[in-house]
Coordinates of C-alpha atoms in Angstrom, one line a residue:
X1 CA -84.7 -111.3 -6.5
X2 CA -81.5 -109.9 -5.5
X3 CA -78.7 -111.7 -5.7
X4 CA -75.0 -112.0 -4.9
X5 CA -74.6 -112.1 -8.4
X6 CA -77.0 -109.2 -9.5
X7 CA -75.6 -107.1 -6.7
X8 CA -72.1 -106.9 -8.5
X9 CA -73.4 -106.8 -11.6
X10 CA -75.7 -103.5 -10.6
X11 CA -72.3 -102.1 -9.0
X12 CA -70.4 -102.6 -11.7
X13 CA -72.9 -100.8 -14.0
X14 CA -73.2 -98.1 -11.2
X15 CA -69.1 -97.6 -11.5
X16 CA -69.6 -97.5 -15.4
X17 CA -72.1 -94.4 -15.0
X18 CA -69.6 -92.9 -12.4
X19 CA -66.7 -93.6 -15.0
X20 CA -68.8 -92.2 -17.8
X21 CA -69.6 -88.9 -16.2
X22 CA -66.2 -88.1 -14.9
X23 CA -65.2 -88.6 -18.9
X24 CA -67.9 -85.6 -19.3
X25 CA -66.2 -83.5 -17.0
X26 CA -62.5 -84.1 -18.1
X27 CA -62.5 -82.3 -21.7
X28 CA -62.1 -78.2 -19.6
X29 CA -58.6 -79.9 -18.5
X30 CA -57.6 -81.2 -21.7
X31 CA -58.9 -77.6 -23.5
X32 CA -56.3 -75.5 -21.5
X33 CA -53.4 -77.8 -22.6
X34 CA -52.8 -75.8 -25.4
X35 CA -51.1 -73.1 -23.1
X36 CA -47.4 -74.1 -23.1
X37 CA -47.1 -72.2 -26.2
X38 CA -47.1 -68.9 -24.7
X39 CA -44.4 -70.1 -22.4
X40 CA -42.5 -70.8 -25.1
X41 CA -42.4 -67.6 -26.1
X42 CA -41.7 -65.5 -23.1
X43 CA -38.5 -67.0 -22.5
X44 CA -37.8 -64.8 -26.0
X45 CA -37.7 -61.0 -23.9
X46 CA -35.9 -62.2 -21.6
X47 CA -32.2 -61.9 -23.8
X48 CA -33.3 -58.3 -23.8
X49 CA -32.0 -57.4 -20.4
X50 CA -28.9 -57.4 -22.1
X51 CA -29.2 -53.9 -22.4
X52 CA -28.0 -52.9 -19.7
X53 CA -24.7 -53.4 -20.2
X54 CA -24.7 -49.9 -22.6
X55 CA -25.7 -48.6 -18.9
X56 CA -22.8 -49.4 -17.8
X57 CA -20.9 -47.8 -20.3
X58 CA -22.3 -44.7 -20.1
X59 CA -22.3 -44.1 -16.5
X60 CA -18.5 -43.9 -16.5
X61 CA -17.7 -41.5 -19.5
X62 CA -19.9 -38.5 -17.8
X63 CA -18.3 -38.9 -14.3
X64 CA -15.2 -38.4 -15.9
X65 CA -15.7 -35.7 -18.3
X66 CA -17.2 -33.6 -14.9
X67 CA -14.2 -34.4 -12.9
X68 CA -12.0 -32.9 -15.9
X69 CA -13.9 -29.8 -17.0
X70 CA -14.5 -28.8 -13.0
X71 CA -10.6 -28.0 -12.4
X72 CA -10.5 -26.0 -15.5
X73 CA -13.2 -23.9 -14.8
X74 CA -11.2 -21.7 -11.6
X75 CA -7.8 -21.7 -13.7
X76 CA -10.0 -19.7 -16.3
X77 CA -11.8 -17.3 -14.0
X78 CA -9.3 -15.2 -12.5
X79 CA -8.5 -14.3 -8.8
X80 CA -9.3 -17.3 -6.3
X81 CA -8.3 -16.5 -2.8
X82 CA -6.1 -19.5 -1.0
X83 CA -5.3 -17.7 2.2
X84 CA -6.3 -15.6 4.3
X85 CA -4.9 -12.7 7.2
X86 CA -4.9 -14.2 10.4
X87 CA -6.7 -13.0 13.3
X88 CA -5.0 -9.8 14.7
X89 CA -3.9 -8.8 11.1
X90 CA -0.7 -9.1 10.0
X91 CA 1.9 -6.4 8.1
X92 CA 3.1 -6.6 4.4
X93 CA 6.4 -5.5 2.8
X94 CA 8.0 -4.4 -0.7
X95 CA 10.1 -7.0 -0.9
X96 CA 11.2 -10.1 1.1
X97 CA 13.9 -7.9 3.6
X98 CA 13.0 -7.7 6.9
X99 CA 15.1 -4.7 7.0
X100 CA 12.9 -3.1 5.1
X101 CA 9.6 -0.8 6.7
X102 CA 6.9 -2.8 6.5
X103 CA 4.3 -0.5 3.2
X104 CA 1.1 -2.1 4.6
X105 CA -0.9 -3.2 7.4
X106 CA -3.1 -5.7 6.5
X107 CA -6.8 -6.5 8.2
X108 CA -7.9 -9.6 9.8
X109 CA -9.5 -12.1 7.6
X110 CA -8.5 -10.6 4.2
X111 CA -8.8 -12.9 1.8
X112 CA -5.3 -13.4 -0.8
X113 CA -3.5 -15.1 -3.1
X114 CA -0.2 -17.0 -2.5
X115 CA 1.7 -16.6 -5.6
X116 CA 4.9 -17.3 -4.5
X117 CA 6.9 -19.0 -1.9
X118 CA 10.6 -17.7 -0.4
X119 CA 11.5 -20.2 2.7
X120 CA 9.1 -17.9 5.0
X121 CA 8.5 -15.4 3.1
X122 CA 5.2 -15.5 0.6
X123 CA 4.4 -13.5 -1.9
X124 CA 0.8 -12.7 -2.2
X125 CA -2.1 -10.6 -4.4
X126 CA -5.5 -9.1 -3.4
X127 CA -8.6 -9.0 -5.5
X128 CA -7.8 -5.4 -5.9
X129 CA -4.5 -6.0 -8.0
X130 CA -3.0 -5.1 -4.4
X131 CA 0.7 -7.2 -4.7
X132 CA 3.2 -7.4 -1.2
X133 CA 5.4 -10.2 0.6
X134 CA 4.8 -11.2 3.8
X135 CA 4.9 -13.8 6.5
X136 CA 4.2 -17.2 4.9
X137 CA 4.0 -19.0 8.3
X138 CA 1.0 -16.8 9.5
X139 CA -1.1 -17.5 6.7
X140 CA -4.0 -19.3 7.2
X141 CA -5.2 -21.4 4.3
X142 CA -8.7 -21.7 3.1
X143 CA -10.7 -24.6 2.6
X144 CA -8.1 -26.4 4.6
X145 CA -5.4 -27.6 4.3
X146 CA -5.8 -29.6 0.2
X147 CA -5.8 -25.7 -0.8
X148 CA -2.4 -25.3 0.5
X149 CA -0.7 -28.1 -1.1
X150 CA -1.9 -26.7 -4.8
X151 CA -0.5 -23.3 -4.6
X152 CA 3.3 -24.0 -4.2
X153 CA 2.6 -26.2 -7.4
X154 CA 0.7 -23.5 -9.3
X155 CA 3.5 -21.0 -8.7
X156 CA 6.1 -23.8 -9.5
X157 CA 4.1 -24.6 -13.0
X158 CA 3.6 -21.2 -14.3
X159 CA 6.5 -19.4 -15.4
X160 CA 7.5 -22.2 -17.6
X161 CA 4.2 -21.0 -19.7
X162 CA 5.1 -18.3 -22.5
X163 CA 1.8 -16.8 -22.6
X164 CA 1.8 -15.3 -19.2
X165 CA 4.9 -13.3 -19.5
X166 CA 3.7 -12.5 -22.6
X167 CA 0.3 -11.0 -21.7
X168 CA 2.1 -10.4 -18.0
X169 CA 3.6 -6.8 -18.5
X170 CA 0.6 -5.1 -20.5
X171 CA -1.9 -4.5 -17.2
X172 CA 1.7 -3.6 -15.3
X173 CA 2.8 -1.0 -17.9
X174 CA -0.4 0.6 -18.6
X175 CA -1.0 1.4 -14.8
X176 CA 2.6 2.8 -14.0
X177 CA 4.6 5.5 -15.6
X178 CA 8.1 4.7 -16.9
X179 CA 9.7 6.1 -13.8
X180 CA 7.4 5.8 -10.5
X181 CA 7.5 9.1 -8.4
X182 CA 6.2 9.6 -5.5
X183 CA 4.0 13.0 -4.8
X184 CA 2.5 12.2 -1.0
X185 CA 3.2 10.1 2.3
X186 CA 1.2 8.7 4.7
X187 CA 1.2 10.7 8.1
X188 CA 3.1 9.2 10.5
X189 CA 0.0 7.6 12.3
X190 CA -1.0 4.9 9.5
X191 CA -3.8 5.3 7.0
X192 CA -6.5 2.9 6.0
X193 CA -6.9 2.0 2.6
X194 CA -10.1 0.7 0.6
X195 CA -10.6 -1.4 -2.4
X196 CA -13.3 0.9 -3.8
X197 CA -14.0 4.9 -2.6
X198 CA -17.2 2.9 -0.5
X199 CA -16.9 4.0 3.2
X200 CA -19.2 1.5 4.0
X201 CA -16.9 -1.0 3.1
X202 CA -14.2 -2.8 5.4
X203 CA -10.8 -1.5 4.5
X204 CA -8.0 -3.8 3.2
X205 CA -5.4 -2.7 4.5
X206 CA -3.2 -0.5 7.2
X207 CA -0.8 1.8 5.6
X208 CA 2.1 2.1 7.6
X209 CA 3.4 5.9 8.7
X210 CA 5.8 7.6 6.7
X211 CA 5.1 5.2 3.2
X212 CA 5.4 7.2 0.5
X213 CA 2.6 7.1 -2.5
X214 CA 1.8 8.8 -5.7
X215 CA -1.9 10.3 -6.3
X216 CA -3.1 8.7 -9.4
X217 CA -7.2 9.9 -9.0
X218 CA -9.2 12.1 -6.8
X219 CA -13.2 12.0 -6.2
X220 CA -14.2 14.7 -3.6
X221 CA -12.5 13.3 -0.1
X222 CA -11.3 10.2 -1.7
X223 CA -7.6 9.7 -3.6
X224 CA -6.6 6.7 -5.5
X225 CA -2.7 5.9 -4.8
X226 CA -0.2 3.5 -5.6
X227 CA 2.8 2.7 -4.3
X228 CA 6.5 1.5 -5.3
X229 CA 5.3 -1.7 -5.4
X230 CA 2.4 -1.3 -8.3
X231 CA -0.1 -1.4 -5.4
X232 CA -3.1 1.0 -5.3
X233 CA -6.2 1.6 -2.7
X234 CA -8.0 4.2 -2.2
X235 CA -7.4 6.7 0.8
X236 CA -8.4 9.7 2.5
X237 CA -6.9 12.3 0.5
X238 CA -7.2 14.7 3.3
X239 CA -4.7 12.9 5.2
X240 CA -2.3 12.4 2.8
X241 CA 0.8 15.2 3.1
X242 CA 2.9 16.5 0.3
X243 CA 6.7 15.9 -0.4
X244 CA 9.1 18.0 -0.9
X245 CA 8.4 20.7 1.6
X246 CA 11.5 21.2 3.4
X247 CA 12.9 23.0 6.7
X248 CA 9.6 22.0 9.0
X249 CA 7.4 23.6 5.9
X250 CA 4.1 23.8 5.3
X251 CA 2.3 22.9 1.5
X252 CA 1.4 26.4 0.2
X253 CA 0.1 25.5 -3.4
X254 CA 3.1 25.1 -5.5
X255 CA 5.7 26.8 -2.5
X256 CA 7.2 25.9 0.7
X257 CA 6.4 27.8 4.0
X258 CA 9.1 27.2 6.1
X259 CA 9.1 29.1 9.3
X260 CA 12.0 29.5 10.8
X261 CA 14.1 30.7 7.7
X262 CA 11.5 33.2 7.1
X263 CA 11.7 34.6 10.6
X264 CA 15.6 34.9 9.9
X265 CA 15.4 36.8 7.0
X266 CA 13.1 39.3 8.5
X267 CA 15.3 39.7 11.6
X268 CA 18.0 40.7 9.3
X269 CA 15.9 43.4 7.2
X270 CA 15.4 44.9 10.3
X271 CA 18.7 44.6 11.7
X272 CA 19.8 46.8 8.9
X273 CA 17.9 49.7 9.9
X274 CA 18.8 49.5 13.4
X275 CA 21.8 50.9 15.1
X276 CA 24.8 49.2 14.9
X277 CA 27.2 51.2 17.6
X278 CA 25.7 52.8 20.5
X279 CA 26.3 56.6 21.4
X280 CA 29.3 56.4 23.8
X281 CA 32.2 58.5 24.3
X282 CA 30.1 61.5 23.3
X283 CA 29.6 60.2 19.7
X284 CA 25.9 59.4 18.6
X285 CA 24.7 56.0 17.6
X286 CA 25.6 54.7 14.4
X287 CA 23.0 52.5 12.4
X288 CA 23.9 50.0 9.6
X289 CA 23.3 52.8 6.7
X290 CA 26.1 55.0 8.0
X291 CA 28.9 52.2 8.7
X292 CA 31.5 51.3 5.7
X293 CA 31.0 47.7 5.1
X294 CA 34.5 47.4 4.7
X295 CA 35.0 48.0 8.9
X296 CA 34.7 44.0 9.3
X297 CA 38.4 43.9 7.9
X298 CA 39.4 47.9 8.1
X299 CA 38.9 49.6 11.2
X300 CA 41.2 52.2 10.4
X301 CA 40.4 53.5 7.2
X302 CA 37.6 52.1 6.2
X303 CA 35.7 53.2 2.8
X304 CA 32.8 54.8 2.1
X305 CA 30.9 52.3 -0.3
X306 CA 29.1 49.9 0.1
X307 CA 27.0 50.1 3.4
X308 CA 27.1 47.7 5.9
X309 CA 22.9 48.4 5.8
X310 CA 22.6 47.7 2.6
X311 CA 24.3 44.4 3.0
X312 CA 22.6 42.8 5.5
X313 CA 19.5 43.6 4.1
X314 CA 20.6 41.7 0.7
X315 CA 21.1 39.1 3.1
X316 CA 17.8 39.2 4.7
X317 CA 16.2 39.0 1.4
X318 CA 17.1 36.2 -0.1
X319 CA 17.0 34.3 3.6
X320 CA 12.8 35.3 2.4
X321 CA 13.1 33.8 -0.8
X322 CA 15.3 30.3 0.9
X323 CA 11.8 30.2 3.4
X324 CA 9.5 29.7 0.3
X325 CA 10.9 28.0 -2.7
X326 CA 10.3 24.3 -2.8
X327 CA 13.9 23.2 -4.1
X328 CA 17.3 24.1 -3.0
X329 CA 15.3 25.9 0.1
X330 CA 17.3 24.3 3.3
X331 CA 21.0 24.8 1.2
X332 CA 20.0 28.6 0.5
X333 CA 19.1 29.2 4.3
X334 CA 22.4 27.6 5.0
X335 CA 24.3 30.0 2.8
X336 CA 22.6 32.6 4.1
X337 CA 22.8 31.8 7.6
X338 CA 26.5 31.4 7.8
X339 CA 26.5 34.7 6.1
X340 CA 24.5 37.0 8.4
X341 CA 26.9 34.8 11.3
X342 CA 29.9 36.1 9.5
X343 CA 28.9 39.5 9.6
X344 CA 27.4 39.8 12.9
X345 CA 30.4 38.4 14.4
X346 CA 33.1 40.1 12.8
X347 CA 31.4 43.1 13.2
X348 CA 31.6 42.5 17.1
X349 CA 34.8 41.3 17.3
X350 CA 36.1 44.6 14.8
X351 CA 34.2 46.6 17.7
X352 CA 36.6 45.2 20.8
X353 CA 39.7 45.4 19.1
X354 CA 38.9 48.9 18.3
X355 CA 37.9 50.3 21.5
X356 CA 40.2 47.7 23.3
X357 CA 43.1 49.0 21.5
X358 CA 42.4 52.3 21.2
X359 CA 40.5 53.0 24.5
X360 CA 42.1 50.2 26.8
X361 CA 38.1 49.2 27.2
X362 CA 37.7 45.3 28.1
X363 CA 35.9 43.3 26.6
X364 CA 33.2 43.0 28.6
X365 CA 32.7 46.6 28.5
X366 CA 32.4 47.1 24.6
X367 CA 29.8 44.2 24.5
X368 CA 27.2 45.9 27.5
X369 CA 27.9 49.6 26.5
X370 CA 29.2 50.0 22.5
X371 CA 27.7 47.4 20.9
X372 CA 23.9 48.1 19.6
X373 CA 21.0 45.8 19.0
X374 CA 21.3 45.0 15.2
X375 CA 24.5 42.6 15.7
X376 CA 22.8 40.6 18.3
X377 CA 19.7 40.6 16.1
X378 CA 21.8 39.7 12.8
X379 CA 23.1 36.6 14.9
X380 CA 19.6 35.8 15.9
X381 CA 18.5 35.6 12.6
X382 CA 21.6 33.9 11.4
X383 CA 20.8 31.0 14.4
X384 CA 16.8 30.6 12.7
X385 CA 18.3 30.1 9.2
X386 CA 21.2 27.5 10.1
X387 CA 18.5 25.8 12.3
X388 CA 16.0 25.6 9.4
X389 CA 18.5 24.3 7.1
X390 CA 19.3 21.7 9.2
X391 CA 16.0 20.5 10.3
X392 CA 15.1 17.1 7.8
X393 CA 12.6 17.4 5.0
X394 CA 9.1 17.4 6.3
X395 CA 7.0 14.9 4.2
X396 CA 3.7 15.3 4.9

């Protein structure tokens, strides 16, 4: 029968079979205890992440090795442009004197170098070689303004380095003669000049009229000057005019054509074959071949040799030669100039006293009836060579 008793004891056997079959399942737990070794041992990579530190280390010495070599690298390549020509272009002189004409006239937006700084005056190169001063205050700097602030300090540190006035004069010598001359000018208009012989390029610059250059090169249309200053461009050749052609003259290969003392001399040839005296008083007209030279001082007994004809063509001559030679041309047509006005006028006054004295004629009367056509023409010519002397040199 079942019992109080019995009852616990089948419960307590029933707990015993539950106990025992728990203990069956509990050995997979106690199996996987044996894992803390491995988590002993991955605490051991974990020091490694000390490498980065190296990292560290490394990223610093490139960054400053790049912000070393970079400056270095413009110093070495040669022209870098710091300014640039302002907006309506601006001129460019010889030398820092205002008083001077300007040589250039430079385009907007060229592109230049500030090499050196005189209170407002800065002087400044081209990529060409191209060297002038002008107006620092105009300049516009490039890349803002950090670009400016360097250039005063590059110009300030260089000339303390031997090397560059050392290496300095050998591009400047090999260029330019020992003495510069110039052989052409710029007509008075202006003249564009280019870096290369491209027309298709812009020009870099705006010669100012009247600057005088020396031809270095020609190719077809195209001449390569320079100037006083070591500059050079190229130009239009045919624009360029020649120096040295005096007396209003005109380039005729290597002679002068000046006008106005050639005229002269050929009024005098012919003055000496015209007459002299007209036919008054029932005497015949007397030409410059049959009057004594010596008449301009002798009235009364004048000699025979030499011919006041021959004379004046001598004259007239060499007034020929003073319209055509390149040198000494306006002094020659001065000479003879005041010659031929020596002659012609004495000759006229000789005539008045004469007829004045011996005929009680005025003086008004000898000049419209005895004098003849070659004294006026004598003084004519004599007025073409003094003018040609005097006018300036004709450059171009």
């Amino acid at each position: 029968g079942l019992t109080r008793q019995t009852f616990l004891l089948a419960t307590q056997e029933m707990a015993a079979a539950a106990d025992a079959v728990a203990a069956l399942g509990s050995p997979a737990p106690a199996a996987t205890e044996p894992e803390p070794e491995p988590e002993a041992v991955a605490p051991e990579p974990e020091p490694e992440p000390v490498a980065p530190e190296p990292q560290v280390i490394i990223e610093p010495a490139p960054a400053v090795a790049a912000t070393v070599e970079m400056p270095a690298a413009p110093a070495a390549a040669g022209f870098s442009p710091t300014h640039e020509v302002p907006a309506g272009g601006m001129s460019a002189w010889a030398a820092p004197d205002p008083n001077l004409p300007p040589i250039a006239r430079l385009e907007a937006r060229v592109q230049l170098r500030v090499d050196e700084v005189r209170g407002a005056w800065a002087r400044v190169t081209g990529s060409n070689g191209w060297s002038g001063w002008v107006d620092d205050r105009r300049l516009a700097p490039l890349g803002g303004a950090p670009v400016a602030a360097p250039a005063p300090a590059v110009a300030a540190t260089a000339p303390p380095v031997v090397p560059v006035p050392a290496t300095a004069p050998l591009p400047a010598v090999a260029p330019q003669p020992a003495v510069w001359q110039a052989t052409h000018q710029v007509p008075a208009e202006g003249l564009p000049a280019w870096a290369t012989p491209d027309p298709a390029a812009a020009p870099i610059a705006q010669l100012a009229g009247r600057v005088q250059l020396r031809i270095e090169e020609t190719r077809g249309a195209w001449a390569r000057v320079t100037g006083s200053n070591g500059w050079s461009g190229w130009v239009d050749a045919r624009r360029l005019g020649p120096l040295g052609r005096g007396g209003g003259g005109l380039a005729l290969g290597p002679l002068a054509l000046r006008p106005l003392p050639l005229v002269g001399g050929i009024a005098l040839i012919v003055a000496s074959f015209l007459p002299w005296l007209k036919g008054i008083f029932g005497a015949s007209s007397t030409g410059g071949w049959n009057t004594p030279f010596q008449v301009l001082w002798n009235t009364t007994s004048p000699g025979d040799q030499p011919r006041m004809g021959l004379i004046v063509l001598i004259v007239g001559i060499i007034a020929l030669a003073a319209g055509v030679i390149p040198k000494a041309g306006r002094a020659l047509a001065a000479i003879t100039g005041v010659l031929a006005a020596v002659i012609g006028a004495l000759y006229i006054v000789q005539v008045i006293r004469l007829f004045s004295n011996q005929l009680g004629a005025s003086a008004g009367d000898v000049l419209n009836n005895a004098i003849g056509i070659a004294p006026w023409i004598a003084l004519g010519g004599a007025l073409l060579l003094l003018i040609g002397a005097l006018i300036p040199d004709r450059r171009g």
